[in-house]
Amino acid sequence: MARWGMVIDLDLCTGCQACSVACKAENNLAVPQDGVADNGRHFSWLEVISFVEGEYPRVKMRMLPLPCMHCDRPPCVKVCPVGATYLSEEGIVGQIYNRCIGCRYCTTACPYTVRYFNWHAPVWPEPMSKSLNPDVSVRPKGVVEKCTFCHHRLMKARDQARFEARSLRPGEYVPACVEACPAKAMWFGDLDDPASEVSQLASSRRAFRLMEDLGTEPKVIYLQER
Amino acid sequence: MALKKKYALLSGLIIVTAVLLLPAMIPNLGSLPPQPIAFNHRLHMERVQGIGCRDCHQLAHLQTYAGIPSKFVCFDCHNPDANESDANADAFKPEFGTLMAFAKTGEDIPWHRVTFTPEDVFFSHRRHVAVAKIDCRKCHPEIPDRTSPLDRGPIMMGMNTCIKCHEEAKASVDCVACHR
């Protein structure tokens, strides 16, 4: 069984946010209406966070694409009172929307703040509402949603592999963000496969994980020269 | 005694109301307005040698939905230019006239969709028909014997039905495989 993981090279990332846009289009993320952003209630499953490092005159702008870390020990799963979120066999932290009661314990428990509560019913401007991705559901108001590593793409790729009576090839299943990255700063694959690009990059000298000391064992690995 | 009778009457009334309201509450249970053509599945299966579900539901092995046939699928066999006095025209009866009326208009046959998957469930016909090679009858056993069109959705489908089959076939029972 594969253990899916992502590697993001922060030295290559230009902060263009193509990953964020690709994610929104792929996963039917609604367009925030008036006032939603003012309340801080707009969200994107993959946000590119920017922060300034150092002090003038030696300042550096840093960019950090922040998807769900799909932790091997996810704190969000432990706190869910209704079992609406769980860690799948392949290491993907899934969210079952019709089980979610919207208590938001998980959004509080997540140290990476990558779980988002739907404060509003999803709305799209007219032409966009007809071009939603049929493979992904439209989440109703009142549930928590999050990055799924584009799990529906895995299902589709696996279907095709089974249809052609072969096993899944590496690189056949990649999330929309990785596919869209113009700087080729993102990789995706099986972390348990020693031959895969991600597992080799994950053991590189530059590799680190966010808030490693918490013991959540995230499966999104960042690369940066320190 | 009078009180007991009153209670019996009241509970009876509640049961009758519930039974009457039930079809309205469950979308797949309520009957729909009649289909525009009284399509006879059994007749087609019997009369036409070698016909299969896919011949009309042409997307079943390609898409998530099986596809409701357009009038042009009917015209592949029922020649719209044929005359009712033609020798083989009796095969078209009694719905021949209705179908031919659609041949003259620009509109397609307004079939009513009878089956809906719940919003939180992702079901792919392709995954089941083309990839797993499951016979259509496994989930739609009543269709080959239908002499009239479906006026309601099949009510046999529930998560228990899905899970039972998935466990037998060792298919995925991961939540996100179907709920997304």
Short mmCIF file of N, CA and C in Angstrom, two decimals, chain A residues 86 88 94 96-98 134-135 137 151-152 155 159-160 162-163, chain B residues 64 119-120 122 124 126-127 130-132 174-177 179-180:
data_model
loop_
_atom_site.label_atom_id
_atom_site.label_comp_id
_atom_site.label_asym_id
_atom_site.label_seq_id
_atom_site.Cartn_x
_atom_site.Cartn_y
_atom_site.Cartn_z
N TYR A 86 -10.68 10.91 9.10
CA TYR A 86 -9.93 9.71 9.44
C TYR A 86 -8.70 9.62 8.57
N SER A 88 -6.69 7.41 6.10
CA SER A 88 -6.91 6.23 5.27
C SER A 88 -5.66 5.36 5.24
N GLY A 94 -8.89 11.94 5.19
CA GLY A 94 -10.14 12.18 4.46
C GLY A 94 -11.15 12.91 5.32
N ILE A 96 -15.34 13.36 5.55
CA ILE A 96 -16.63 12.89 5.06
C ILE A 96 -17.65 13.96 5.41
N TYR A 97 -18.05 14.71 4.37
CA TYR A 97 -18.82 15.93 4.63
C TYR A 97 -20.19 15.67 5.24
N ASN A 98 -20.84 14.57 4.84
CA ASN A 98 -22.18 14.39 5.38
C ASN A 98 -22.17 13.86 6.81
N PRO A 134 -17.09 17.63 -11.92
CA PRO A 134 -18.09 16.65 -11.50
C PRO A 134 -17.53 15.57 -10.58
N ASP A 135 -16.22 15.44 -10.51
CA ASP A 135 -15.62 14.40 -9.68
C ASP A 135 -15.54 14.79 -8.21
N SER A 137 -17.42 16.83 -4.91
CA SER A 137 -18.73 17.33 -4.47
C SER A 137 -18.65 18.82 -4.13
N HIS A 151 -7.78 13.27 -4.06
CA HIS A 151 -8.00 11.82 -3.98
C HIS A 151 -8.80 11.28 -5.17
N HIS A 152 -9.71 12.12 -5.71
CA HIS A 152 -10.50 11.67 -6.86
C HIS A 152 -9.61 11.36 -8.06
N MET A 155 -8.40 7.85 -7.67
CA MET A 155 -9.43 6.91 -8.06
C MET A 155 -9.49 6.75 -9.57
N ASP A 159 -8.54 3.49 -11.78
CA ASP A 159 -9.52 2.92 -12.71
C ASP A 159 -8.87 2.61 -14.05
N GLN A 160 -8.13 3.60 -14.56
CA GLN A 160 -7.51 3.45 -15.87
C GLN A 160 -6.50 2.32 -15.85
N ARG A 162 -6.47 -0.28 -13.86
CA ARG A 162 -7.17 -1.55 -13.74
C ARG A 162 -7.82 -1.92 -15.07
N PHE A 163 -8.32 -0.90 -15.76
CA PHE A 163 -8.95 -1.11 -17.06
C PHE A 163 -7.95 -1.69 -18.05
N THR B 64 -19.42 8.49 -15.65
CA THR B 64 -19.99 8.17 -14.34
C THR B 64 -21.47 7.85 -14.49
N GLU B 119 -26.39 13.28 -2.86
CA GLU B 119 -25.40 14.30 -3.20
C GLU B 119 -24.00 14.00 -2.68
N ASP B 120 -23.94 13.28 -1.57
CA ASP B 120 -22.63 13.04 -0.96
C ASP B 120 -21.99 11.75 -1.46
N PHE B 122 -20.41 9.51 -4.57
CA PHE B 122 -19.88 9.52 -5.93
C PHE B 122 -19.98 8.11 -6.48
N SER B 124 -19.58 5.85 -10.04
CA SER B 124 -19.16 5.86 -11.44
C SER B 124 -19.62 4.57 -12.13
N ARG B 126 -18.72 3.77 -15.14
CA ARG B 126 -17.53 3.26 -15.82
C ARG B 126 -16.73 2.34 -14.89
N ARG B 127 -16.55 2.81 -13.63
CA ARG B 127 -15.77 2.04 -12.67
C ARG B 127 -16.37 0.64 -12.47
N ALA B 130 -17.09 -0.99 -16.83
CA ALA B 130 -15.94 -1.21 -17.71
C ALA B 130 -14.73 -1.73 -16.95
N VAL B 131 -14.50 -1.19 -15.75
CA VAL B 131 -13.28 -1.57 -15.01
C VAL B 131 -13.50 -2.88 -14.25
N ALA B 132 -14.58 -2.93 -13.46
CA ALA B 132 -14.81 -4.13 -12.65
C ALA B 132 -15.61 -5.20 -13.39
N ASP B 174 -12.86 2.16 1.65
CA ASP B 174 -12.37 3.43 2.18
C ASP B 174 -13.47 4.48 2.00
N CYS B 175 -13.74 5.28 3.03
CA CYS B 175 -14.85 6.25 2.97
C CYS B 175 -14.73 7.19 1.75
N VAL B 176 -13.49 7.76 1.57
CA VAL B 176 -13.35 8.76 0.51
C VAL B 176 -13.42 8.17 -0.90
N ALA B 177 -13.43 6.84 -0.99
CA ALA B 177 -13.58 6.24 -2.32
C ALA B 177 -14.95 6.57 -2.91
N HIS B 179 -17.45 8.74 -0.89
CA HIS B 179 -17.94 10.02 -0.34
C HIS B 179 -16.87 11.08 -0.50
N ARG B 180 -17.18 12.10 -1.27
CA ARG B 180 -16.17 13.15 -1.44
C ARG B 180 -16.83 14.50 -1.67
#
